[in-house]
PDB file of C-alpha atoms in Angstrom:
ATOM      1  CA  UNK A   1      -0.856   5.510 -13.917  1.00 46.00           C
ATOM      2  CA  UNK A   2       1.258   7.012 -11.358  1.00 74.00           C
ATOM      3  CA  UNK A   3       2.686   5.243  -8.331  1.00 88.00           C
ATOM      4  CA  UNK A   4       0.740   6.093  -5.196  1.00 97.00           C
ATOM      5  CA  UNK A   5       2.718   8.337  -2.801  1.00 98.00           C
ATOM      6  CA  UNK A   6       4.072   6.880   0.463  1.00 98.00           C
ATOM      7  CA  UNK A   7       3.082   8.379   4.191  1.00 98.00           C
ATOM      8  CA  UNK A   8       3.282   6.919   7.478  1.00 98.00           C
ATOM      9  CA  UNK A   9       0.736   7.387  10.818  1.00 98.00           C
ATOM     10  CA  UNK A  10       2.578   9.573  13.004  1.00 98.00           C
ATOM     11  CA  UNK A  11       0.690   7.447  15.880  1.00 98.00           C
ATOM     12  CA  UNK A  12       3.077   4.950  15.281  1.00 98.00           C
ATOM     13  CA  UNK A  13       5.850   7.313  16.759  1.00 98.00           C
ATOM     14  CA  UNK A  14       3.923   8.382  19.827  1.00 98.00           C
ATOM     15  CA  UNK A  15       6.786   7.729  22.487  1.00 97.00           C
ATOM     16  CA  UNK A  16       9.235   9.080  19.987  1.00 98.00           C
ATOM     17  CA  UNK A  17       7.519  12.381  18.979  1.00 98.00           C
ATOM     18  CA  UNK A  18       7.084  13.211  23.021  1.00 97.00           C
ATOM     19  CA  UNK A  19      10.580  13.020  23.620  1.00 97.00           C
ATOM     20  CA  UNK A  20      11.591  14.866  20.296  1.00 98.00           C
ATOM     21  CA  UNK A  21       8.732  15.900  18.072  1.00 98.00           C
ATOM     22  CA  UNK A  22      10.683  17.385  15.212  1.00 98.00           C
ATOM     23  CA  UNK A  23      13.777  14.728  15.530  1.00 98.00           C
ATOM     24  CA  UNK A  24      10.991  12.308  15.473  1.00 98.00           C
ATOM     25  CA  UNK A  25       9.971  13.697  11.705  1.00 98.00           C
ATOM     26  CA  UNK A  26      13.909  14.309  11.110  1.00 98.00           C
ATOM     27  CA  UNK A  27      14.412  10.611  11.215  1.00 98.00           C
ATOM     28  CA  UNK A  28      10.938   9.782   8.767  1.00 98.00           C
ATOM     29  CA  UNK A  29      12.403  12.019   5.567  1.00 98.00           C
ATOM     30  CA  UNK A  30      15.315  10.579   6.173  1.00 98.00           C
ATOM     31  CA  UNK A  31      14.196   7.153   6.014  1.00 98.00           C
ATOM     32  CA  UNK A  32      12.309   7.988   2.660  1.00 98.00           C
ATOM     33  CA  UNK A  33       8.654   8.257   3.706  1.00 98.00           C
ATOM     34  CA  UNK A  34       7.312  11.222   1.429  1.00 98.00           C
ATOM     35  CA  UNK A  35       4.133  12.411   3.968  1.00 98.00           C
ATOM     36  CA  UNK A  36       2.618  12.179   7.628  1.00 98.00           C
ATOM     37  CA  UNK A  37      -0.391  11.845   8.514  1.00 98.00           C
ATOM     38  CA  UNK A  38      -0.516  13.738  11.649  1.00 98.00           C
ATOM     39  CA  UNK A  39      -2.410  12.867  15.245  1.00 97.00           C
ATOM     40  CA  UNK A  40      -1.331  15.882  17.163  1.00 97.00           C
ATOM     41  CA  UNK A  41       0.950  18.420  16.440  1.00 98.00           C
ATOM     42  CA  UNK A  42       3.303  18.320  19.251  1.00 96.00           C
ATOM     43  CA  UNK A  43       2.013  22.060  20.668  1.00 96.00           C
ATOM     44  CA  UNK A  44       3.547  23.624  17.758  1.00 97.00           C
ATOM     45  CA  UNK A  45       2.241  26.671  15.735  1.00 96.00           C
ATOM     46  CA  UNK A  46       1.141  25.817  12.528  1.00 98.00           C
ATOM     47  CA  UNK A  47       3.440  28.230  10.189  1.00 98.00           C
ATOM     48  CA  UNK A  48       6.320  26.863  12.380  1.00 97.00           C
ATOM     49  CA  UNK A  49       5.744  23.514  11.565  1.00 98.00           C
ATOM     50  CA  UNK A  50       4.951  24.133   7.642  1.00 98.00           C
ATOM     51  CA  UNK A  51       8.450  25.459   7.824  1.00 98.00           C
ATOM     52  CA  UNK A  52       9.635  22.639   9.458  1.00 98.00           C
ATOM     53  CA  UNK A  53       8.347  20.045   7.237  1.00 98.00           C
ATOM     54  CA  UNK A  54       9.607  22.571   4.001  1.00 98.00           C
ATOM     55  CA  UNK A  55      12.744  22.277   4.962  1.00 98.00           C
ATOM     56  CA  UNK A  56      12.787  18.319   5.799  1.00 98.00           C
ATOM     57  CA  UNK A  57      11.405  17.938   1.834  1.00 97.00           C
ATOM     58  CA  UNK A  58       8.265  16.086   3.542  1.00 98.00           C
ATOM     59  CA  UNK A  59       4.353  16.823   2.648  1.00 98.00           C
ATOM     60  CA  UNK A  60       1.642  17.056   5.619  1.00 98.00           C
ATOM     61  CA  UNK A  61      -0.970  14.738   3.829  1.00 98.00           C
ATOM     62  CA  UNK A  62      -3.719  14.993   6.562  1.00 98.00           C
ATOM     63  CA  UNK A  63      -4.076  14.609  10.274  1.00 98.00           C
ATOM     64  CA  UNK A  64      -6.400  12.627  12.535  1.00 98.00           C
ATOM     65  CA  UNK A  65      -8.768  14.494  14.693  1.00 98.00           C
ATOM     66  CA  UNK A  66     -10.967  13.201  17.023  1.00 98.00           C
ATOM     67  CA  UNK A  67     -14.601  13.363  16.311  1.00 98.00           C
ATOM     68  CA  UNK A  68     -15.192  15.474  19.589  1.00 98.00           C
ATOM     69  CA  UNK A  69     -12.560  18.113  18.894  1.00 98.00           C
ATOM     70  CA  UNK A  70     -14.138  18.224  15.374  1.00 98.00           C
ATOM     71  CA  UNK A  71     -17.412  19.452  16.530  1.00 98.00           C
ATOM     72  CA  UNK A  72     -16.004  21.906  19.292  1.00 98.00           C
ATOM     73  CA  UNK A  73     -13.417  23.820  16.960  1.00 98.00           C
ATOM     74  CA  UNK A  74     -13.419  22.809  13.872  1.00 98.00           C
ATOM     75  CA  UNK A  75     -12.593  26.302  12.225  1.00 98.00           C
ATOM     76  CA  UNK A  76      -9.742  26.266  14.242  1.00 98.00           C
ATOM     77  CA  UNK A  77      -8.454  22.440  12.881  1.00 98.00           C
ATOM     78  CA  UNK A  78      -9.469  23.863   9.252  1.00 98.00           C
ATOM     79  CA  UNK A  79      -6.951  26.756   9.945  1.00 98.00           C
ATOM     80  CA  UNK A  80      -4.167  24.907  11.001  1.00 98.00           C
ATOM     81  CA  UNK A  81      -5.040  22.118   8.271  1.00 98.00           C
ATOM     82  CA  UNK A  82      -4.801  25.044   5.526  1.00 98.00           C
ATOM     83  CA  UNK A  83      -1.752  26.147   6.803  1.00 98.00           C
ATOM     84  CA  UNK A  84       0.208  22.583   6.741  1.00 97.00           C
ATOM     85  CA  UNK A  85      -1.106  22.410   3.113  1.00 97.00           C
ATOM     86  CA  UNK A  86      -3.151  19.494   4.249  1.00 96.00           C
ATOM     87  CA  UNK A  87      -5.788  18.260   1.917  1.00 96.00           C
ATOM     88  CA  UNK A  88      -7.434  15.564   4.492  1.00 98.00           C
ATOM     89  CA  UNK A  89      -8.616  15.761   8.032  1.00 98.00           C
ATOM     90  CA  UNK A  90      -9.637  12.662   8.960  1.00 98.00           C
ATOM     91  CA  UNK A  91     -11.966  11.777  12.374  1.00 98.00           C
ATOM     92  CA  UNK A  92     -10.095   8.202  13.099  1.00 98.00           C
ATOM     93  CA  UNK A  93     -12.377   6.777  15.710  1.00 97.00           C
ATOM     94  CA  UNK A  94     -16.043   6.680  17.609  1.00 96.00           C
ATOM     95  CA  UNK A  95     -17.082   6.202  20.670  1.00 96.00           C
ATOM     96  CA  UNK A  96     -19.722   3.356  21.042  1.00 97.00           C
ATOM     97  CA  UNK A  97     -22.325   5.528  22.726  1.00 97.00           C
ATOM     98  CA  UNK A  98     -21.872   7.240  18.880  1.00 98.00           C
ATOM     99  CA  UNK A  99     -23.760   3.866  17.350  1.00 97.00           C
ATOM    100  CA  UNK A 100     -25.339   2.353  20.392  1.00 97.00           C
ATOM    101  CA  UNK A 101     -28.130   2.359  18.279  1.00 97.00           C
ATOM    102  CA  UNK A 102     -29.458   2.855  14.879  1.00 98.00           C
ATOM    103  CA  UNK A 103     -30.895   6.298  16.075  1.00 98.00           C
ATOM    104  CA  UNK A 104     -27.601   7.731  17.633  1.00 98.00           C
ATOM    105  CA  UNK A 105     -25.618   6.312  14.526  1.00 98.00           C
ATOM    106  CA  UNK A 106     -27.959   8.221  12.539  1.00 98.00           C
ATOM    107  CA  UNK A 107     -27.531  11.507  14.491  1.00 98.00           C
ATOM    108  CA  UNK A 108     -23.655  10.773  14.210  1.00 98.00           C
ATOM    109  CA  UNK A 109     -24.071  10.748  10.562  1.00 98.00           C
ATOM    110  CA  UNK A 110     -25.638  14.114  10.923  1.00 98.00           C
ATOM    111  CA  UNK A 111     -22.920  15.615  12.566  1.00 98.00           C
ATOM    112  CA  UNK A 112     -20.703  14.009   9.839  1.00 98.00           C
ATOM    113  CA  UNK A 113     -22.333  15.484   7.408  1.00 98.00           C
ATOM    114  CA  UNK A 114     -22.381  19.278   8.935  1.00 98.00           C
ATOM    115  CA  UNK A 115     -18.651  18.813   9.752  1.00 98.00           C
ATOM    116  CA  UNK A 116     -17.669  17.686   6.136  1.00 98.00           C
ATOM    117  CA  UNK A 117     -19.736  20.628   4.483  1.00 98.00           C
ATOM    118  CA  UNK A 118     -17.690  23.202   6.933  1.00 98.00           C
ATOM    119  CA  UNK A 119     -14.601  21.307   5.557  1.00 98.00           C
ATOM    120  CA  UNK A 120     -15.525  21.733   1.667  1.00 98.00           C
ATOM    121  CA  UNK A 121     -16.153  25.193   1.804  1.00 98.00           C
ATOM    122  CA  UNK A 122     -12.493  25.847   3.117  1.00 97.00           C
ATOM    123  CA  UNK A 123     -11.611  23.186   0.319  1.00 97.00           C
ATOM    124  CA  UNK A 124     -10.364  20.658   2.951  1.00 98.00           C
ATOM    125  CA  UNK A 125     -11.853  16.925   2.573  1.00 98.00           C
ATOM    126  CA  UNK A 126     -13.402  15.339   5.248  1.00 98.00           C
ATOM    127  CA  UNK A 127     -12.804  11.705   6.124  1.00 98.00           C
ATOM    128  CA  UNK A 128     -13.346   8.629   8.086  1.00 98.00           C
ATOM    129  CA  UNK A 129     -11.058   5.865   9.062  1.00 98.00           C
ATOM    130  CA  UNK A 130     -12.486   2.475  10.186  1.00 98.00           C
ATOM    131  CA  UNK A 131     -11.686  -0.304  12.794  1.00 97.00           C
ATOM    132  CA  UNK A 132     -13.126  -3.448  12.439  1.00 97.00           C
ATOM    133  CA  UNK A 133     -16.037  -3.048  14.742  1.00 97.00           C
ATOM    134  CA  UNK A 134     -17.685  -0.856  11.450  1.00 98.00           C
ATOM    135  CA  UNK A 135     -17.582  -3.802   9.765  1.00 97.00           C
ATOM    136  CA  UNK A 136     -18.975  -6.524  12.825  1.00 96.00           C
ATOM    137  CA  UNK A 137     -21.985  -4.291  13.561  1.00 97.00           C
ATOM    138  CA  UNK A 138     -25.257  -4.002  11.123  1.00 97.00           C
ATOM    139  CA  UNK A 139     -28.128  -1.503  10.649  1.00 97.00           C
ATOM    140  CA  UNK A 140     -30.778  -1.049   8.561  1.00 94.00           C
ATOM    141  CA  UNK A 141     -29.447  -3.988   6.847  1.00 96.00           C
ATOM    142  CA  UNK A 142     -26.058  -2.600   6.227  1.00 97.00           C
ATOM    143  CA  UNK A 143     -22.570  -2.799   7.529  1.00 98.00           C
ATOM    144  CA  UNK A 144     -22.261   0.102   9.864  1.00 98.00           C
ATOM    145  CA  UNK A 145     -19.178   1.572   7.519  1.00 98.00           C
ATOM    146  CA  UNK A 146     -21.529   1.381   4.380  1.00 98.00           C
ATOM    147  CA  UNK A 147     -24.623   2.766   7.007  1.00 98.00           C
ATOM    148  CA  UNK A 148     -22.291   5.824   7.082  1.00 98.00           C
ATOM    149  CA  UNK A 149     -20.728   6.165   3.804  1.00 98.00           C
ATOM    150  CA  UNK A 150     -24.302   6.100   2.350  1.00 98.00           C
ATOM    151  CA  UNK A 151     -26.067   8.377   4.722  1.00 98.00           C
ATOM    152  CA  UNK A 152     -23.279  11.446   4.236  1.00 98.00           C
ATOM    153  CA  UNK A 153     -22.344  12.383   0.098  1.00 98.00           C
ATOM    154  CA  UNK A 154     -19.237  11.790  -0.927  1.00 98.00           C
ATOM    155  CA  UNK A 155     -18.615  15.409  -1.341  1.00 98.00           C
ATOM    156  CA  UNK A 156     -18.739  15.574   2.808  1.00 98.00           C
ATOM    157  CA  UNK A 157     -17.156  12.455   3.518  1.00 98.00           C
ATOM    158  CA  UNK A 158     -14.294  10.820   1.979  1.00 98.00           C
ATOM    159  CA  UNK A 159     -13.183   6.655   2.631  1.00 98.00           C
ATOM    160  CA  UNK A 160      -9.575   6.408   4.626  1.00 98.00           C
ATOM    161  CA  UNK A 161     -10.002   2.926   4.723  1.00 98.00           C
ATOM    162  CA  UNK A 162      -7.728   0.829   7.841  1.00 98.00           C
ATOM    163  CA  UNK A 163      -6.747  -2.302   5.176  1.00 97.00           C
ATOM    164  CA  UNK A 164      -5.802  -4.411   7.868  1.00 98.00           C
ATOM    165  CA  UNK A 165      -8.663  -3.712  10.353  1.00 98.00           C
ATOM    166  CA  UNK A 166     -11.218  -4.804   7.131  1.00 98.00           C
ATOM    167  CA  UNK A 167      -9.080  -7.678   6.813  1.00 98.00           C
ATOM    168  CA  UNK A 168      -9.248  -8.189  10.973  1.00 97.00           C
ATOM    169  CA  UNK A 169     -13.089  -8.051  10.068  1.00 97.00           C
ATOM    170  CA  UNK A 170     -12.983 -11.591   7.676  1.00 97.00           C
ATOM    171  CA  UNK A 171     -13.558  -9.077   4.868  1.00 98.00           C
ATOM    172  CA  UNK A 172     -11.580  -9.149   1.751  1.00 98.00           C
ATOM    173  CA  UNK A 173      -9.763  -5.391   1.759  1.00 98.00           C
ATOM    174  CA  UNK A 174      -8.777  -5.669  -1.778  1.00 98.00           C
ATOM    175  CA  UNK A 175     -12.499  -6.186  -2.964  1.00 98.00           C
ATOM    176  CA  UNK A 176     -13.832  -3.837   0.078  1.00 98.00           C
ATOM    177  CA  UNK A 177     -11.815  -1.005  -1.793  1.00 98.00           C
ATOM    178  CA  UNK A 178     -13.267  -1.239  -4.627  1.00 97.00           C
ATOM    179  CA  UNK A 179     -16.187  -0.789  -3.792  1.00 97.00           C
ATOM    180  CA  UNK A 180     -15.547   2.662  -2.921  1.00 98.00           C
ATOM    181  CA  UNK A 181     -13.518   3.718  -5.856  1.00 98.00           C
ATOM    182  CA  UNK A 182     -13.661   7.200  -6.632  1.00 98.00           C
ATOM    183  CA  UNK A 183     -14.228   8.341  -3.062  1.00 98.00           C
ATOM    184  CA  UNK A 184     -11.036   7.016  -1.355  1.00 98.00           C
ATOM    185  CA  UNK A 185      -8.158   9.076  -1.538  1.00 98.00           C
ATOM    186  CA  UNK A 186      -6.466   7.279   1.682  1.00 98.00           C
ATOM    187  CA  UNK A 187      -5.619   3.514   2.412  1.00 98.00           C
ATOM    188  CA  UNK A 188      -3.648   2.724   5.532  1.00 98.00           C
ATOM    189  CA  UNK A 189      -1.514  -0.161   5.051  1.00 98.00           C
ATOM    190  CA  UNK A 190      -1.019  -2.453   8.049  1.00 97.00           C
ATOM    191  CA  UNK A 191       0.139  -6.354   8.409  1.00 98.00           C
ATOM    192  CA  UNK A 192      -1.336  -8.657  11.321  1.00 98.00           C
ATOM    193  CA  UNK A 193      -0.370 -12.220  12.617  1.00 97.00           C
ATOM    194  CA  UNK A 194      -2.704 -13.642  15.525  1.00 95.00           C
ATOM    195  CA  UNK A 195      -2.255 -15.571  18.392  1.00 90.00           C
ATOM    196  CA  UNK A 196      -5.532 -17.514  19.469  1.00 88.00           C
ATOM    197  CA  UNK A 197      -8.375 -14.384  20.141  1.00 86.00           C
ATOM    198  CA  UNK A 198      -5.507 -11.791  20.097  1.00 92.00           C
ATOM    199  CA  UNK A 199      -4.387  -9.507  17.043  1.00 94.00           C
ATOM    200  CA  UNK A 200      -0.561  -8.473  16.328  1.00 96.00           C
ATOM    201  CA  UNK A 201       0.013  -5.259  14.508  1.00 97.00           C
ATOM    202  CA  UNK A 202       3.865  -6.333  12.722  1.00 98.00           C
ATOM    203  CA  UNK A 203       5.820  -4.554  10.045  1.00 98.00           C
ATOM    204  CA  UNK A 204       5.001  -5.393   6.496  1.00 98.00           C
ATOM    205  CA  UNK A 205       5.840  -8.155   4.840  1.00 98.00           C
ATOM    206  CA  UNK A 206       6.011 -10.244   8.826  1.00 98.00           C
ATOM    207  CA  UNK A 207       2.117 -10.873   8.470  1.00 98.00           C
ATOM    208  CA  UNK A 208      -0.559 -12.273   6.972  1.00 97.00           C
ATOM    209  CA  UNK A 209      -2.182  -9.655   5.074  1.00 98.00           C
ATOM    210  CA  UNK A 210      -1.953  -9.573   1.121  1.00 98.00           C
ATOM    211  CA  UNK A 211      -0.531  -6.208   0.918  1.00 98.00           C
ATOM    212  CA  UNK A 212      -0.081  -6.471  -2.805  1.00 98.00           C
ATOM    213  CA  UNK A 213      -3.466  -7.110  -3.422  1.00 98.00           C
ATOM    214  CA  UNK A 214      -4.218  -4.342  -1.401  1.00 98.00           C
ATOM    215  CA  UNK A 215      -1.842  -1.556  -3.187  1.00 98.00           C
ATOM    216  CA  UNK A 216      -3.005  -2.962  -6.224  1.00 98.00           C
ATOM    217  CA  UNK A 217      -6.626  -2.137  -5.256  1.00 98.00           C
ATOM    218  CA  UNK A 218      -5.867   0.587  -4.056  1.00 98.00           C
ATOM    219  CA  UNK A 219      -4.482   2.281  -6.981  1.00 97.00           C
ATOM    220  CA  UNK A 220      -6.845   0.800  -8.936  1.00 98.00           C
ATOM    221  CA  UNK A 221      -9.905   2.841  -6.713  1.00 98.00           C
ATOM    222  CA  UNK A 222      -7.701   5.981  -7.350  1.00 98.00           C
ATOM    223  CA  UNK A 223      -6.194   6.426  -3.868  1.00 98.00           C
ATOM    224  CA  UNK A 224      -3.347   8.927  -3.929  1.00 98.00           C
ATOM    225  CA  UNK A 225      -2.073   7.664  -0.644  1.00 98.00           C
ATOM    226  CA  UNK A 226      -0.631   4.518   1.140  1.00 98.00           C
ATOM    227  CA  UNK A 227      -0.244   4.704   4.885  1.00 98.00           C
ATOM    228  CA  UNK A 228       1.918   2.753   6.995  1.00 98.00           C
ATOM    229  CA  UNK A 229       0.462   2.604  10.511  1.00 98.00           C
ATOM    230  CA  UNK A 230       1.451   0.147  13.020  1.00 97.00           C
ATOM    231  CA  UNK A 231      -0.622  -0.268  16.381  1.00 97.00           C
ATOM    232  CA  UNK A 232       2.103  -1.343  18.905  1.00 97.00           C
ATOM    233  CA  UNK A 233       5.495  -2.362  18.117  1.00 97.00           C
ATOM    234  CA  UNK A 234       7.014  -5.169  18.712  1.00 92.00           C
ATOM    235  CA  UNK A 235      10.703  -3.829  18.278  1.00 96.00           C
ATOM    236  CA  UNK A 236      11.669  -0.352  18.522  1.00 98.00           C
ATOM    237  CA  UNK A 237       9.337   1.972  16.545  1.00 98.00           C
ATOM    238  CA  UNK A 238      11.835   3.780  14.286  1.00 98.00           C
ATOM    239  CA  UNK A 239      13.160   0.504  13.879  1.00 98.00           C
ATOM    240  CA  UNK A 240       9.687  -1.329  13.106  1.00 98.00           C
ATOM    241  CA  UNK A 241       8.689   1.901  10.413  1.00 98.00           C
ATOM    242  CA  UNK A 242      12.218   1.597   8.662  1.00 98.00           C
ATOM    243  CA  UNK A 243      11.421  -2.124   8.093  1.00 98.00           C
ATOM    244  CA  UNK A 244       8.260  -1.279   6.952  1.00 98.00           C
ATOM    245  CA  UNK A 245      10.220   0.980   3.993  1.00 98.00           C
ATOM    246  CA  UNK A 246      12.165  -1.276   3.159  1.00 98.00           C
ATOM    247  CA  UNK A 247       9.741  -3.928   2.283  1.00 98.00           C
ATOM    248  CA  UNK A 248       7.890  -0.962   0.254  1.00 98.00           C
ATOM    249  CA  UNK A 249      10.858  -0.243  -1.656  1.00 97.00           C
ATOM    250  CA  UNK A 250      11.848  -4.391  -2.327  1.00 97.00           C
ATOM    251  CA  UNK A 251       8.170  -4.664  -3.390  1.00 97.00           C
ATOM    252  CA  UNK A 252       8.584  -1.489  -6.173  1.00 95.00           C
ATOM    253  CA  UNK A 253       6.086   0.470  -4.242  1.00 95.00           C
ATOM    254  CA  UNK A 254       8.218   3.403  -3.248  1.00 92.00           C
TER     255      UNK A 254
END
């Protein structure tokens, strides 16, 4: 079996990709990350930025696109997904009024479901990514991930699990993703430390989190992607992704 390929959250580099969005990318190849998972393009045309990312030798593995903007334009997200040679676009986040209830989490699902069939007939994958609040809140007897992952088919809705946010959750992530192996192509990868009530997002390897249990699991499930994401930084981002690398690479997992 095949190593899984290595990608990094472009959210980590917010500050950095609105002062220089394609330096910003620049400085990932270089640092040996092989994808980016997009969230926002930086106002660039899509063509433009294949080109870019041709010429840097890096893939554009999927982006993040709000939930909101995925039910006003999604055609035009497909489009520009198609033309990055993304496989994924992934909706990373709901608002509460979205699962208030068991009845609006159930019309959520619905729109889930009609988003991810427009995605498969363009051949894009539809996904969702998870904080821990999916997996703190219960209906119909269910954690309120598994409540959506069973109410839309697999063929409409992929897993991009958050590792660390499962973990957050008192969950064991390694276990977690195996439960959905076969239907999750994307694992974000993401160490914590706490202090009292309050969570840390660090660089990996500075935490708590068993990220080898987790990459093992991972490829395991068949996931073709790790993702390093990192919340808020406590040193300087480039600086805080490049450690994250490294640890990757001393670990054999890049």
């Amino acid at each position: 079996m095949t190593r899984l390929s290595i990608g990094l959250q472009m959210y980590t580099l917010r500050n950095e990709t609105a002062q220089d969005f394609l330096g910003t990318l620049r400085n990932v190849a270089e640092l040996g990350y092989e994808g980016v998972e997009f969230a926002g393009y930086g106002g660039l045309d899509a063509k433009a930025l294949r080109a870019e990312l041709d010429g840097m030798g890096l893939k554009s593995l999927g982006s993040h696109v709000s939930l909101a903007r995925m039910l006003e334009a999604a055609d035009e997200e497909i489009e520009y997904a198609l033309t990055l040679g993304n496989k994924y676009l992934v909706v990373p986040w709901m608002g509460e009024e979205k699962y208030a209830t068991e009845e609006a989490l159930a019309e959520t699902c619905k729109q889930l479901d009609a988003i991810g069939a427009k995605c498969a007939e363009r051949g894009i994958a539809f996904g969702y990514h998870n904080h821990s609040f999916e997996l703190q809140r219960t209906f119909g007897g269910k954690l309120m991930l598994d409540y959506i992952f069973d109410s839309v088919p697999a063929d409409r809705l992929q897993v991009e699990l958050d590792s660390c946010w499962v973990h957050n959750a008192g969950i064991d992530a390694a276990a977690y993703i195996g439960k959905y192996k076969g239907r999750i192509p994307l694992v974000h990868l993401k160490d914590m430390t706490r202090e009292g009530d309050k969570t840390n997002t660090v660089e990996l390897g500075k935490g708590e989190v068993d990220l080898l249990a987790i990459a093992a699991a991972s490829k395991e499930a068949g996931a073709e992607w790790l993702i390093v994401e990192q919340d808020v930084c406590q040193n300087p981002p480039l600086e805080s992704v490049a450690t994250s690398i490294a640890w990757l690479k001393s670990n054999g997992l890049r």
